[in-house]
Amino acid sequence: MSKILITNARLINEGDIRDADVLIENDRIAKIGTGLSSDSASVIDAAGKFLMPGMIDDQVHFREPGMTQKGDLATESAAAAAGGITSFMDMPNVNPQTTTRAALRDKYAIAENRCTANYGFYFGATNGNIEEVKALQVGDGCGIKAFMGASTGDMLVDDPEILEKLFQHAPLMVVTHCEYSPTIWDNEAKARAKYGEDVPFSEHPHIRSAEACLASSSMAIEMARRHDALLHVLHLTTAIEMDQFSNAHRSQKRITAEVCVHHLWFDESRYEELGSRIKCNPAIKSSNDRAALITALNDSRIDIIATDHAPHTESEKAASYFHAPAGLPLVQHAVLTLFDLAASGELSHELIVDRACHAPADLFGVAERGYVREGWFADLVLVDANKPTLVEKSKLLSKCHWSPFEGHEFSASIDTTIVNGEIVYRDGGLTGNIAGRKLEFGRAR
């Protein structure tokens, strides 16, 4: 039996911070207490570092299958583990798209024995696969993704009749990308009329406008209410959308909301400096919008923090506005971003753990993960709040090998990441342990 004993930690868990030791036996947390000892355990002296459950990232694009020049399940899950993310849920807009049950099974087969972190996959809705949606069973995947906004291929679900059927029949939670395409297309035409093809990246939040977001998210919410469906609205970016969401505890809601770390960190003032490196959909918007997201997190209208990690190559990102793809790599620095927001007083450590670890486990029915509890899987992260991390290109682990944070020094560092009782990252380097397992999901409609 393999054993690890973590001593002298500051445990952040279930709304509390306290001194604690944690004993791990094989893949499980065996005991939580103080003054624990074990003659046969490998000891990690946390020396006052924060110990928390690993982040469960409910929205990533790891690009496999079909786009592995940008990233793949092995490289991006390793970067995630180095960033304190122990479980991830990957999106279906790959090639082939994950829009049949056979494609979903194939994707799980591809992931087996290759992921450093635990993995789950979404099924993708289209205008033509409602019968496949109806046939899904609880546990087949984490949820059903609907792109209710301008997207690629046939992943855009814009047929009102199909949307009605989706919310009526979906056996799992529906998660939505909400931007209203006609508004975006009209704004693109106005930008072209003003700038030609040389549109500055600072126009992105005006093209992918707050009004486009509100038109789509309000439609999704209305449909979900009409059919009493489970709805999770992804990557919110605007102040005007916040009043649509309840501040009740997530256990009392059927409609929930997510925010991503880059929308909590950046605002539109950074386009001049970073340009395409912060082009993402939905767009990073104003400082007032960013402040509203922080407020909504603190008052429980936003339930989950995620990344929407979406790598592209540097050459792809070097293109002009209409040709540079949207998305940025984030998993390696997501937890550090949140700890910087705690250091600035905008978020508390307890809230970070609740929204990035506990809430995804609760809302998606992830079995025995997301909390530090005896008998649960040992997915744990040690964070050193007194050791800064300078983001250097040479230390980036995502396959695309760039970051919007390059040159920034975070106030904290990831000391150790443990997945299923195995140390996968320690003292600034990956250990090579491929410890990730398929996540089990138990929440039905």
Short mmCIF file of C-alpha atoms in Angstrom, two decimals:
data_model
loop_
_atom_site.label_atom_id
_atom_site.label_comp_id
_atom_site.label_asym_id
_atom_site.label_seq_id
_atom_site.Cartn_x
_atom_site.Cartn_y
_atom_site.Cartn_z
CA MET A 1 0.00 0.00 0.00
CA SER A 2 1.37 3.41 -1.00
CA LYS A 3 0.98 6.14 1.59
CA ILE A 4 1.59 9.88 1.60
CA LEU A 5 1.30 11.99 4.74
CA ILE A 6 0.90 15.75 4.31
CA THR A 7 1.66 17.57 7.55
CA ASN A 8 1.39 21.17 8.79
CA ALA A 9 -0.95 22.33 6.01
CA ARG A 10 -3.46 25.17 6.02
CA LEU A 11 -6.49 23.28 4.68
CA ILE A 12 -9.04 25.27 2.65
CA ASN A 13 -12.18 23.15 2.48
CA GLU A 14 -15.94 23.48 2.85
CA GLY A 15 -15.91 27.16 3.77
CA ASP A 16 -13.18 26.91 6.40
CA ILE A 17 -9.41 27.33 6.71
CA ARG A 18 -7.70 25.32 9.44
CA ASP A 19 -4.46 23.58 10.31
CA ALA A 20 -4.55 19.95 9.25
CA ASP A 21 -2.59 16.84 8.33
CA VAL A 22 -3.88 14.52 5.62
CA LEU A 23 -2.99 10.84 5.25
CA ILE A 24 -3.39 9.31 1.79
CA GLU A 25 -3.52 5.56 1.30
CA ASN A 26 -3.41 4.38 -2.29
CA ASP A 27 -5.89 6.60 -4.21
CA ARG A 28 -7.97 7.73 -1.22
CA ILE A 29 -7.86 10.18 1.66
CA ALA A 30 -7.59 7.89 4.69
CA LYS A 31 -7.55 10.41 7.53
CA ILE A 32 -7.75 14.15 8.17
CA GLY A 33 -6.61 15.50 11.53
CA THR A 34 -3.74 17.04 13.44
CA GLY A 35 -0.62 15.35 14.74
CA LEU A 36 -1.01 12.42 12.35
CA SER A 37 1.86 10.01 11.88
CA SER A 38 2.66 6.95 9.81
CA ASP A 39 5.91 4.99 9.82
CA SER A 40 5.38 3.74 6.28
CA ALA A 41 4.23 6.98 4.59
CA SER A 42 6.22 9.37 2.46
CA VAL A 43 5.98 12.69 4.29
CA ILE A 44 5.37 16.08 2.69
CA ASP A 45 5.87 18.85 5.22
CA ALA A 46 3.56 21.58 3.93
CA ALA A 47 5.11 24.09 6.35
CA GLY A 48 2.02 26.30 6.37
CA LYS A 49 1.26 26.08 2.66
CA PHE A 50 -2.37 26.03 1.60
CA LEU A 51 -3.86 22.59 0.90
CA MET A 52 -7.01 22.43 -1.20
CA PRO A 53 -8.92 19.97 -3.36
CA GLY A 54 -7.75 20.06 -6.95
CA MET A 55 -9.61 22.43 -9.25
CA ILE A 56 -12.27 20.77 -11.41
CA ASP A 57 -12.27 22.70 -14.68
CA ASP A 58 -15.68 22.29 -16.30
CA GLN A 59 -14.69 23.87 -19.63
CA VAL A 60 -11.57 23.18 -21.67
CA HIS A 61 -10.67 22.64 -25.32
CA PHE A 62 -7.75 20.22 -25.41
CA ARG A 63 -8.03 19.85 -29.23
CA GLU A 64 -7.98 16.08 -29.57
CA PRO A 65 -8.90 14.44 -31.85
CA GLY A 66 -8.15 16.31 -35.04
CA MET A 67 -6.37 19.51 -34.01
CA THR A 68 -3.37 18.18 -32.16
CA GLN A 69 -0.98 20.76 -33.62
CA LYS A 70 -2.56 23.13 -31.06
CA GLY A 71 -2.73 20.76 -28.09
CA ASP A 72 -3.66 17.24 -27.13
CA LEU A 73 -5.03 15.37 -24.14
CA ALA A 74 -1.56 14.43 -22.89
CA THR A 75 0.10 17.84 -23.15
CA GLU A 76 -2.81 19.94 -21.95
CA SER A 77 -3.72 17.66 -19.04
CA ALA A 78 -0.08 17.84 -17.92
CA ALA A 79 -0.21 21.65 -18.07
CA ALA A 80 -3.46 21.53 -16.11
CA ALA A 81 -1.96 19.37 -13.39
CA ALA A 82 1.01 21.72 -13.13
CA GLY A 83 -1.53 24.48 -12.57
CA GLY A 84 -3.42 22.70 -9.79
CA ILE A 85 -6.25 21.33 -11.95
CA THR A 86 -6.86 17.66 -11.15
CA SER A 87 -9.97 17.09 -13.30
CA PHE A 88 -11.22 18.58 -16.55
CA MET A 89 -14.26 18.44 -18.84
CA ASP A 90 -13.43 18.75 -22.52
CA MET A 91 -15.62 20.27 -25.22
CA PRO A 92 -16.98 18.50 -28.34
CA ASN A 93 -15.82 20.90 -31.10
CA VAL A 94 -12.98 18.64 -32.22
CA ASN A 95 -12.55 16.65 -35.44
CA PRO A 96 -14.54 14.49 -35.73
CA GLN A 97 -16.98 16.39 -33.58
CA THR A 98 -18.30 14.59 -30.52
CA THR A 99 -21.88 14.62 -31.77
CA THR A 100 -22.66 10.89 -31.77
CA ARG A 101 -22.52 8.39 -28.94
CA ALA A 102 -19.95 6.42 -30.96
CA ALA A 103 -17.69 9.49 -31.21
CA LEU A 104 -18.04 10.03 -27.47
CA ARG A 105 -16.98 6.45 -26.77
CA ASP A 106 -14.06 6.81 -29.16
CA LYS A 107 -12.87 9.95 -27.41
CA TYR A 108 -12.87 8.22 -24.05
CA ALA A 109 -10.83 5.41 -25.59
CA ILE A 110 -8.29 7.91 -26.90
CA ALA A 111 -7.88 9.42 -23.42
CA GLU A 112 -7.27 6.19 -21.55
CA ASN A 113 -3.81 6.02 -19.93
CA ARG A 114 -2.75 9.35 -21.46
CA CYS A 115 -4.07 12.04 -19.11
CA THR A 116 -2.23 13.40 -16.10
CA ALA A 117 -5.54 14.70 -14.70
CA ASN A 118 -8.98 13.10 -14.54
CA TYR A 119 -11.15 13.57 -17.61
CA GLY A 120 -14.75 13.87 -18.74
CA PHE A 121 -16.20 14.76 -22.13
CA TYR A 122 -19.23 16.66 -23.35
CA PHE A 123 -21.62 15.53 -26.03
CA GLY A 124 -22.26 18.20 -28.67
CA ALA A 125 -25.72 19.23 -29.83
CA THR A 126 -26.33 20.17 -33.47
CA ASN A 127 -29.35 21.08 -35.57
CA GLY A 128 -29.51 17.46 -36.73
CA ASN A 129 -28.73 15.07 -33.87
CA ILE A 130 -31.67 15.36 -31.48
CA GLU A 131 -32.28 11.58 -31.58
CA GLU A 132 -28.69 10.97 -30.43
CA VAL A 133 -29.29 13.47 -27.61
CA LYS A 134 -32.43 11.61 -26.52
CA ALA A 135 -30.51 8.32 -26.42
CA LEU A 136 -27.84 9.57 -24.00
CA GLN A 137 -27.70 7.92 -20.58
CA VAL A 138 -26.65 9.44 -17.29
CA GLY A 139 -22.90 8.93 -16.97
CA ASP A 140 -22.20 8.86 -20.72
CA GLY A 141 -20.64 12.31 -20.44
CA CYS A 142 -20.60 15.39 -18.27
CA GLY A 143 -23.31 17.26 -20.17
CA ILE A 144 -24.64 18.41 -23.54
CA LYS A 145 -22.94 21.43 -25.11
CA ALA A 146 -25.00 23.79 -27.25
CA PHE A 147 -23.24 26.57 -29.15
CA MET A 148 -25.99 29.19 -29.25
CA GLY A 149 -23.73 31.62 -31.07
CA ALA A 150 -21.54 31.96 -34.15
CA SER A 151 -19.36 28.88 -34.31
CA THR A 152 -17.69 26.59 -36.80
CA GLY A 153 -19.06 23.73 -38.89
CA ASP A 154 -22.50 22.48 -37.85
CA MET A 155 -21.97 22.98 -34.13
CA LEU A 156 -24.12 26.13 -34.12
CA VAL A 157 -27.59 25.28 -32.81
CA ASP A 158 -29.77 28.09 -34.16
CA ASP A 159 -32.96 26.28 -35.19
CA PRO A 160 -35.62 27.38 -32.66
CA GLU A 161 -37.53 24.12 -33.02
CA ILE A 162 -34.39 22.07 -32.33
CA LEU A 163 -33.52 24.24 -29.33
CA GLU A 164 -36.99 23.63 -27.92
CA LYS A 165 -36.55 19.88 -28.35
CA LEU A 166 -33.09 20.00 -26.81
CA PHE A 167 -34.32 21.64 -23.62
CA GLN A 168 -37.41 19.42 -23.57
CA HIS A 169 -35.63 16.08 -23.98
CA ALA A 170 -32.02 16.50 -22.79
CA PRO A 171 -31.37 13.74 -20.22
CA LEU A 172 -28.29 15.58 -18.88
CA MET A 173 -27.44 19.15 -18.05
CA VAL A 174 -27.35 21.48 -21.06
CA VAL A 175 -24.39 23.86 -21.08
CA THR A 176 -24.49 26.81 -23.45
CA HIS A 177 -22.22 29.23 -25.23
CA CYS A 178 -24.53 32.24 -25.47
CA GLU A 179 -23.94 34.88 -28.13
CA TYR A 180 -26.59 35.93 -30.66
CA SER A 181 -25.11 35.48 -34.12
CA PRO A 182 -27.21 38.02 -36.10
CA THR A 183 -26.08 40.79 -33.74
CA ILE A 184 -22.44 39.72 -34.12
CA TRP A 185 -22.70 39.56 -37.92
CA ASP A 186 -24.24 43.03 -38.01
CA ASN A 187 -21.46 44.41 -35.79
CA GLU A 188 -18.82 42.77 -37.99
CA ALA A 189 -20.29 44.48 -41.04
CA LYS A 190 -20.18 47.86 -39.26
CA ALA A 191 -16.55 47.29 -38.25
CA ARG A 192 -15.59 46.38 -41.82
CA ALA A 193 -17.32 49.48 -43.12
CA LYS A 194 -15.26 51.62 -40.75
CA TYR A 195 -11.87 49.86 -40.82
CA GLY A 196 -11.88 47.55 -43.83
CA GLU A 197 -10.11 44.28 -43.08
CA ASP A 198 -7.69 45.96 -40.65
CA VAL A 199 -10.04 45.97 -37.68
CA PRO A 200 -8.20 46.63 -34.39
CA PHE A 201 -8.55 43.96 -31.72
CA SER A 202 -9.96 46.61 -29.39
CA GLU A 203 -13.18 46.34 -31.42
CA HIS A 204 -13.69 42.73 -30.34
CA PRO A 205 -15.85 43.52 -27.26
CA HIS A 206 -18.00 45.80 -29.44
CA ILE A 207 -18.41 43.18 -32.17
CA ARG A 208 -19.03 40.37 -29.68
CA SER A 209 -21.13 42.82 -27.70
CA ALA A 210 -22.89 42.67 -24.37
CA GLU A 211 -26.19 42.91 -26.24
CA ALA A 212 -25.31 39.81 -28.27
CA CYS A 213 -24.60 37.93 -25.06
CA LEU A 214 -27.80 39.04 -23.34
CA ALA A 215 -30.04 38.22 -26.31
CA SER A 216 -28.76 34.64 -26.35
CA SER A 217 -28.50 33.91 -22.63
CA SER A 218 -32.00 35.27 -21.97
CA MET A 219 -33.32 32.96 -24.70
CA ALA A 220 -31.59 29.94 -23.17
CA ILE A 221 -32.86 30.78 -19.69
CA GLU A 222 -36.43 31.24 -20.90
CA MET A 223 -36.38 27.87 -22.69
CA ALA A 224 -34.85 26.09 -19.72
CA ARG A 225 -37.51 27.49 -17.42
CA ARG A 226 -40.29 26.52 -19.79
CA HIS A 227 -39.11 22.90 -19.94
CA ASP A 228 -37.71 22.71 -16.39
CA ALA A 229 -34.33 21.70 -17.83
CA LEU A 230 -30.97 21.84 -16.10
CA LEU A 231 -29.04 24.72 -17.69
CA HIS A 232 -25.49 25.91 -17.04
CA VAL A 233 -24.54 29.12 -18.87
CA LEU A 234 -20.83 29.18 -19.64
CA HIS A 235 -18.24 31.98 -19.60
CA LEU A 236 -20.37 34.99 -18.70
CA THR A 237 -18.78 38.35 -19.46
CA THR A 238 -21.27 41.16 -18.93
CA ALA A 239 -22.83 43.19 -16.16
CA ILE A 240 -26.21 43.29 -17.93
CA GLU A 241 -26.59 39.51 -17.75
CA MET A 242 -26.10 39.20 -14.01
CA ASP A 243 -29.66 40.02 -12.95
CA GLN A 244 -30.87 36.87 -14.74
CA PHE A 245 -29.24 34.63 -12.15
CA SER A 246 -30.35 33.78 -8.63
CA ASN A 247 -28.14 34.27 -5.58
CA ALA A 248 -29.61 31.18 -3.93
CA HIS A 249 -27.29 28.32 -3.02
CA ARG A 250 -26.53 26.13 -6.02
CA SER A 251 -28.39 23.22 -4.44
CA GLN A 252 -31.59 25.23 -4.90
CA LYS A 253 -31.03 26.12 -8.58
CA ARG A 254 -31.73 24.49 -11.92
CA ILE A 255 -30.11 27.36 -13.84
CA THR A 256 -26.50 28.09 -12.94
CA ALA A 257 -23.67 30.27 -14.23
CA GLU A 258 -19.94 30.11 -14.87
CA VAL A 259 -17.17 32.69 -15.19
CA CYS A 260 -13.67 32.11 -16.55
CA VAL A 261 -10.40 33.27 -15.05
CA HIS A 262 -9.41 35.52 -17.96
CA HIS A 263 -12.66 37.46 -17.70
CA LEU A 264 -11.94 38.00 -14.00
CA TRP A 265 -8.39 39.13 -14.75
CA PHE A 266 -8.28 41.14 -17.98
CA ASP A 267 -10.41 44.00 -19.25
CA GLU A 268 -10.57 45.83 -22.59
CA SER A 269 -7.70 48.16 -21.64
CA ARG A 270 -5.33 45.24 -22.37
CA TYR A 271 -6.19 44.86 -26.09
CA GLU A 272 -3.69 47.53 -27.10
CA GLU A 273 -0.88 45.57 -25.44
CA LEU A 274 -1.97 41.97 -26.02
CA GLY A 275 -4.16 42.11 -29.14
CA SER A 276 -5.01 38.63 -30.45
CA ARG A 277 -3.52 37.01 -27.35
CA ILE A 278 -6.67 37.91 -25.44
CA LYS A 279 -9.10 37.50 -28.34
CA CYS A 280 -11.66 34.99 -27.07
CA ASN A 281 -15.36 34.32 -27.46
CA PRO A 282 -17.24 35.73 -25.61
CA ALA A 283 -14.98 38.76 -25.57
CA ILE A 284 -13.13 40.27 -22.65
CA LYS A 285 -15.10 43.45 -22.03
CA SER A 286 -14.98 46.59 -19.87
CA SER A 287 -13.59 47.13 -16.41
CA ASN A 288 -17.18 47.65 -15.23
CA ASP A 289 -18.13 44.25 -16.61
CA ARG A 290 -15.15 42.66 -14.90
CA ALA A 291 -16.14 44.27 -11.59
CA ALA A 292 -19.71 43.00 -12.01
CA LEU A 293 -18.43 39.45 -12.48
CA ILE A 294 -16.41 39.72 -9.28
CA THR A 295 -19.48 41.00 -7.44
CA ALA A 296 -21.66 38.21 -8.83
CA LEU A 297 -19.15 35.61 -7.70
CA ASN A 298 -19.15 37.03 -4.21
CA ASP A 299 -22.95 37.14 -3.95
CA SER A 300 -23.45 33.62 -5.40
CA ARG A 301 -25.11 34.54 -8.68
CA ILE A 302 -22.12 32.91 -10.42
CA ASP A 303 -21.63 29.33 -9.30
CA ILE A 304 -18.46 28.02 -11.01
CA ILE A 305 -15.02 29.33 -12.00
CA ALA A 306 -13.43 27.64 -15.03
CA THR A 307 -10.83 28.38 -17.71
CA ASP A 308 -12.19 27.78 -21.24
CA HIS A 309 -8.57 26.85 -22.03
CA ALA A 310 -8.39 27.00 -25.83
CA PRO A 311 -4.88 26.88 -27.33
CA HIS A 312 -3.93 27.98 -30.84
CA THR A 313 -0.49 28.14 -32.39
CA GLU A 314 1.43 31.40 -32.28
CA SER A 315 1.38 31.60 -36.07
CA GLU A 316 -2.42 31.31 -36.07
CA LYS A 317 -2.67 34.02 -33.42
CA ALA A 318 -0.36 36.32 -35.45
CA ALA A 319 -3.07 36.85 -38.09
CA SER A 320 -5.24 39.94 -38.51
CA TYR A 321 -8.48 40.41 -36.59
CA PHE A 322 -10.88 38.41 -38.76
CA HIS A 323 -8.37 35.58 -39.27
CA ALA A 324 -6.85 35.21 -35.78
CA PRO A 325 -8.77 32.45 -33.95
CA ALA A 326 -10.41 33.09 -30.60
CA GLY A 327 -9.09 31.37 -27.50
CA LEU A 328 -6.10 31.33 -25.17
CA PRO A 329 -4.18 28.80 -23.05
CA LEU A 330 -4.96 29.18 -19.36
CA VAL A 331 -4.85 25.96 -17.34
CA GLN A 332 -1.27 26.26 -16.08
CA HIS A 333 -1.96 29.58 -14.33
CA ALA A 334 -5.66 29.46 -13.48
CA VAL A 335 -5.30 28.75 -9.75
CA LEU A 336 -2.48 31.29 -9.48
CA THR A 337 -4.72 33.90 -11.11
CA LEU A 338 -7.36 33.25 -8.48
CA PHE A 339 -4.82 33.45 -5.64
CA ASP A 340 -3.69 36.83 -6.96
CA LEU A 341 -7.32 37.98 -6.86
CA ALA A 342 -7.42 36.78 -3.25
CA ALA A 343 -4.20 38.67 -2.49
CA SER A 344 -5.82 41.85 -3.86
CA GLY A 345 -8.89 41.31 -1.68
CA GLU A 346 -11.34 40.72 -4.54
CA LEU A 347 -12.03 37.07 -3.69
CA SER A 348 -11.50 34.95 -0.58
CA HIS A 349 -9.62 31.67 -0.54
CA GLU A 350 -12.72 29.93 0.76
CA LEU A 351 -14.80 31.25 -2.16
CA ILE A 352 -12.15 30.21 -4.70
CA VAL A 353 -12.23 26.62 -3.45
CA ASP A 354 -16.02 26.61 -3.30
CA ARG A 355 -16.45 27.79 -6.91
CA ALA A 356 -13.49 26.08 -8.55
CA CYS A 357 -13.58 22.74 -6.68
CA HIS A 358 -16.75 22.09 -4.72
CA ALA A 359 -19.34 23.57 -7.11
CA PRO A 360 -18.31 21.68 -10.27
CA ALA A 361 -18.40 18.42 -8.33
CA ASP A 362 -21.86 19.24 -6.97
CA LEU A 363 -23.45 20.53 -10.17
CA PHE A 364 -22.15 17.78 -12.46
CA GLY A 365 -22.51 14.98 -9.91
CA VAL A 366 -18.80 14.13 -9.97
CA ALA A 367 -18.40 11.12 -7.74
CA GLU A 368 -16.24 11.48 -4.61
CA ARG A 369 -14.11 14.37 -5.83
CA GLY A 370 -13.97 18.14 -5.31
CA TYR A 371 -13.73 18.03 -1.52
CA VAL A 372 -11.13 16.98 1.04
CA ARG A 373 -13.06 14.22 2.81
CA GLU A 374 -12.06 10.92 4.36
CA GLY A 375 -12.71 8.09 1.94
CA TRP A 376 -12.81 10.34 -1.12
CA PHE A 377 -10.31 10.33 -3.95
CA ALA A 378 -7.01 12.04 -3.12
CA ASP A 379 -7.03 14.87 -5.67
CA LEU A 380 -5.11 17.55 -3.80
CA VAL A 381 -3.04 20.67 -4.41
CA LEU A 382 -0.51 22.47 -2.23
CA VAL A 383 -0.20 26.19 -2.96
CA ASP A 384 2.69 28.25 -1.61
CA ALA A 385 1.31 31.75 -1.16
CA ASN A 386 4.78 33.07 -0.26
CA LYS A 387 6.67 31.88 -3.33
CA PRO A 388 6.05 33.96 -6.49
CA THR A 389 5.85 32.47 -9.97
CA LEU A 390 7.30 34.39 -12.91
CA VAL A 391 5.62 33.28 -16.14
CA GLU A 392 8.43 32.41 -18.51
CA LYS A 393 8.09 30.92 -21.98
CA SER A 394 10.64 28.21 -21.20
CA LYS A 395 8.43 26.86 -18.42
CA LEU A 396 5.16 26.69 -20.36
CA LEU A 397 3.73 23.19 -20.79
CA SER A 398 0.84 23.68 -23.21
CA LYS A 399 1.77 22.49 -26.68
CA CYS A 400 1.13 25.95 -28.20
CA HIS A 401 3.96 27.24 -25.95
CA TRP A 402 2.72 30.78 -25.30
CA SER A 403 0.66 32.47 -22.61
CA PRO A 404 -1.15 35.80 -22.22
CA PHE A 405 0.51 35.98 -18.79
CA GLU A 406 4.13 35.91 -20.05
CA GLY A 407 6.23 38.32 -18.03
CA HIS A 408 3.75 38.52 -15.16
CA GLU A 409 4.83 37.43 -11.69
CA PHE A 410 2.07 35.76 -9.71
CA SER A 411 2.25 36.09 -5.95
CA ALA A 412 1.90 32.33 -5.33
CA SER A 413 3.10 29.04 -6.80
CA ILE A 414 1.83 25.49 -7.18
CA ASP A 415 4.00 23.36 -4.92
CA THR A 416 2.48 19.89 -5.35
CA THR A 417 -0.39 18.32 -7.28
CA ILE A 418 -1.72 14.88 -6.36
CA VAL A 419 -4.16 12.96 -8.58
CA ASN A 420 -5.73 9.73 -7.31
CA GLY A 421 -3.06 9.54 -4.62
CA GLU A 422 -0.12 9.93 -7.03
CA ILE A 423 2.18 12.93 -7.05
CA VAL A 424 2.04 14.25 -10.61
CA TYR A 425 3.71 17.66 -10.07
CA ARG A 426 6.23 18.64 -7.39
CA ASP A 427 8.80 21.41 -6.86
CA GLY A 428 8.40 22.98 -10.28
CA GLY A 429 8.30 19.85 -12.44
CA LEU A 430 6.08 17.03 -13.64
CA THR A 431 6.87 13.61 -12.16
CA GLY A 432 5.76 11.66 -15.23
CA ASN A 433 2.96 9.86 -13.40
CA ILE A 434 -0.07 9.51 -15.68
CA ALA A 435 -2.68 9.25 -12.95
CA GLY A 436 -5.84 10.57 -14.59
CA ARG A 437 -9.00 8.47 -14.69
CA LYS A 438 -12.38 8.77 -16.36
CA LEU A 439 -14.68 10.87 -14.21
CA GLU A 440 -17.97 9.41 -13.06
CA PHE A 441 -21.01 11.69 -13.41
CA GLY A 442 -24.24 11.08 -11.58
CA ARG A 443 -26.51 14.06 -12.12
CA ALA A 444 -29.56 13.52 -14.31
CA ARG A 445 -32.11 15.99 -15.60
#
